[in-house]
Coordinates of C-alpha atoms in Angstrom, one line a residue:
M611 CA -4.8 3.3 9.5
R612 CA -6.5 0.7 7.6
E613 CA -10.1 -0.2 8.2
F614 CA -10.7 -3.6 9.7
A615 CA -12.6 -6.1 7.7
D616 CA -12.1 -9.3 9.7
H617 CA -12.2 -10.6 13.1
D618 CA -9.0 -12.3 14.5
V619 CA -9.3 -15.1 17.1
L620 CA -6.5 -16.7 18.9
F621 CA -6.9 -20.5 19.6
D622 CA -5.0 -23.4 20.8
A623 CA -3.7 -25.6 17.4
G624 CA -4.9 -28.7 19.0
R625 CA -8.6 -27.3 18.9
A626 CA -8.8 -26.8 15.1
A627 CA -11.3 -29.3 14.4
D628 CA -13.4 -28.2 17.4
V629 CA -13.3 -24.5 16.1
R630 CA -14.1 -25.7 12.6
A631 CA -17.3 -27.4 14.0
I632 CA -18.4 -24.6 15.9
M633 CA -17.9 -22.0 13.0
E634 CA -19.6 -24.4 10.6
G635 CA -22.2 -25.0 13.1
L636 CA -22.9 -21.1 13.1
G637 CA -23.1 -21.1 9.4
F638 CA -19.8 -20.1 8.5
T639 CA -17.7 -21.8 5.5
A640 CA -14.2 -22.9 5.8
A641 CA -12.5 -20.4 2.9
R642 CA -8.9 -21.9 4.2
F643 CA -8.3 -24.8 6.7
G644 CA -5.3 -26.5 7.9
T645 CA -2.4 -24.6 6.0
G646 CA -0.4 -22.2 7.9
N647 CA -1.0 -20.5 11.1
D648 CA -4.8 -19.5 10.5
D649 CA -7.9 -20.6 9.1
I650 CA -10.4 -18.5 7.4
Y651 CA -14.2 -18.7 7.7
H652 CA -16.7 -16.5 5.8
K653 CA -20.6 -16.1 6.1
E654 CA -22.5 -13.9 4.0
P655 CA -23.0 -11.0 3.6
I656 CA -19.8 -9.7 5.1
L657 CA -18.5 -11.5 7.9
N658 CA -14.9 -12.8 7.7
F659 CA -13.1 -14.6 10.8
E660 CA -9.6 -15.6 10.9
T661 CA -8.8 -18.1 13.3
R662 CA -5.0 -18.0 14.4
T663 CA -2.5 -20.3 16.3
A664 CA -0.1 -17.5 16.3
L665 CA -0.3 -13.8 15.9
F666 CA 2.8 -13.5 13.6
G667 CA 4.6 -16.0 11.6
P668 CA 8.4 -16.4 10.9
L669 CA 8.0 -14.5 7.5
H670 CA 6.5 -11.4 9.3
D671 CA 8.7 -8.6 10.7
K672 CA 11.1 -10.4 13.0
K673 CA 10.5 -8.1 15.9
Y674 CA 7.0 -8.7 16.0
Y675 CA 7.3 -12.3 15.7
E676 CA 9.8 -12.5 18.7
Y677 CA 7.8 -10.2 20.8
Y678 CA 4.5 -12.3 20.4
S679 CA 6.2 -15.8 20.0
D680 CA 5.3 -16.7 23.7
V681 CA 1.7 -15.0 23.3
K682 CA 0.2 -17.3 26.0
G683 CA 2.9 -15.7 28.4
R684 CA 1.5 -12.2 27.6
L685 CA -2.1 -13.0 28.3
L686 CA -3.9 -12.0 31.4
G687 CA -6.9 -13.8 33.0
D688 CA -7.9 -17.3 33.9
G689 CA -10.3 -19.7 32.7
R690 CA -11.8 -19.8 29.3
E691 CA -11.3 -15.9 28.6
K692 CA -7.9 -14.5 28.2
R693 CA -6.8 -11.0 26.8
F694 CA -3.9 -8.8 26.7
A695 CA -3.0 -5.9 28.9
R696 CA -4.1 -2.5 27.5
E697 CA -0.3 -1.9 26.6
D698 CA 0.2 -5.3 24.7
F699 CA -3.3 -4.9 23.1
Y700 CA -2.2 -1.4 21.5
L701 CA 1.3 -2.9 20.3
Y702 CA -0.6 -5.7 18.7
L703 CA -3.0 -3.3 16.8
V704 CA 0.0 -1.1 15.7
A705 CA 1.9 -4.1 14.6
H706 CA -1.0 -5.8 13.0
E707 CA -1.8 -2.5 10.9
R708 CA 1.7 -2.5 10.0
K709 CA 1.7 -6.0 9.0
H710 CA -1.0 -5.2 6.2
R711 CA 0.9 -2.2 4.9
P712 CA 3.2 -2.3 2.2
R713 CA 6.6 -0.8 2.9
R714 CA 6.9 2.6 1.3
R715 CA 10.1 4.8 0.7
P716 CA 9.6 8.3 2.2
P717 CA 8.9 10.9 -0.4
R718 CA 11.7 12.8 -2.0
S719 CA 11.9 16.4 -0.8
T720 CA 11.0 18.9 -3.6
R721 CA 13.1 21.4 -2.0
S722 CA 16.4 22.7 -3.4
S723 CA 19.5 21.8 -1.4
T724 CA 19.8 25.5 -0.6
A725 CA 16.3 26.1 0.5
S726 CA 16.1 27.0 4.2
T727 CA 15.0 24.3 6.6
S728 CA 14.5 26.1 9.6
R729 CA 11.1 26.5 11.0
P730 CA 9.4 29.5 12.6
A731 CA 9.6 30.0 16.3
V732 CA 6.8 29.0 18.5
S733 CA 5.8 31.1 21.3
A734 CA 6.2 29.2 24.7
G735 CA 2.6 30.3 25.6
L736 CA 1.2 28.5 22.6
V737 CA 2.6 24.9 23.3

């Protein structure tokens, strides 16, 4: 699992200017604003916030993009604070981590084609 280095905040796209004013009022600097589906704010020494209008874009994995395309329909709560159900939050964490990992090929087996692939039997009492 990768270490988390930023804070992701989902917001309504129509409130981008308001979010920028709030973040800059808190001492953050806009490192990126108005390009794509996320704006990035930094504050020394180590704070990094990504404010997002979507969790996944069309260039990300299609299944993640489609699953979270109606993110508002997946949120629970009312009023100002919304949240995912535990299951959707877990799925988002896994998908988000996957988004940041490059695709890798499985390692080649170092076994010869004649090597045994059988595993030792496990006693039912140990399982």
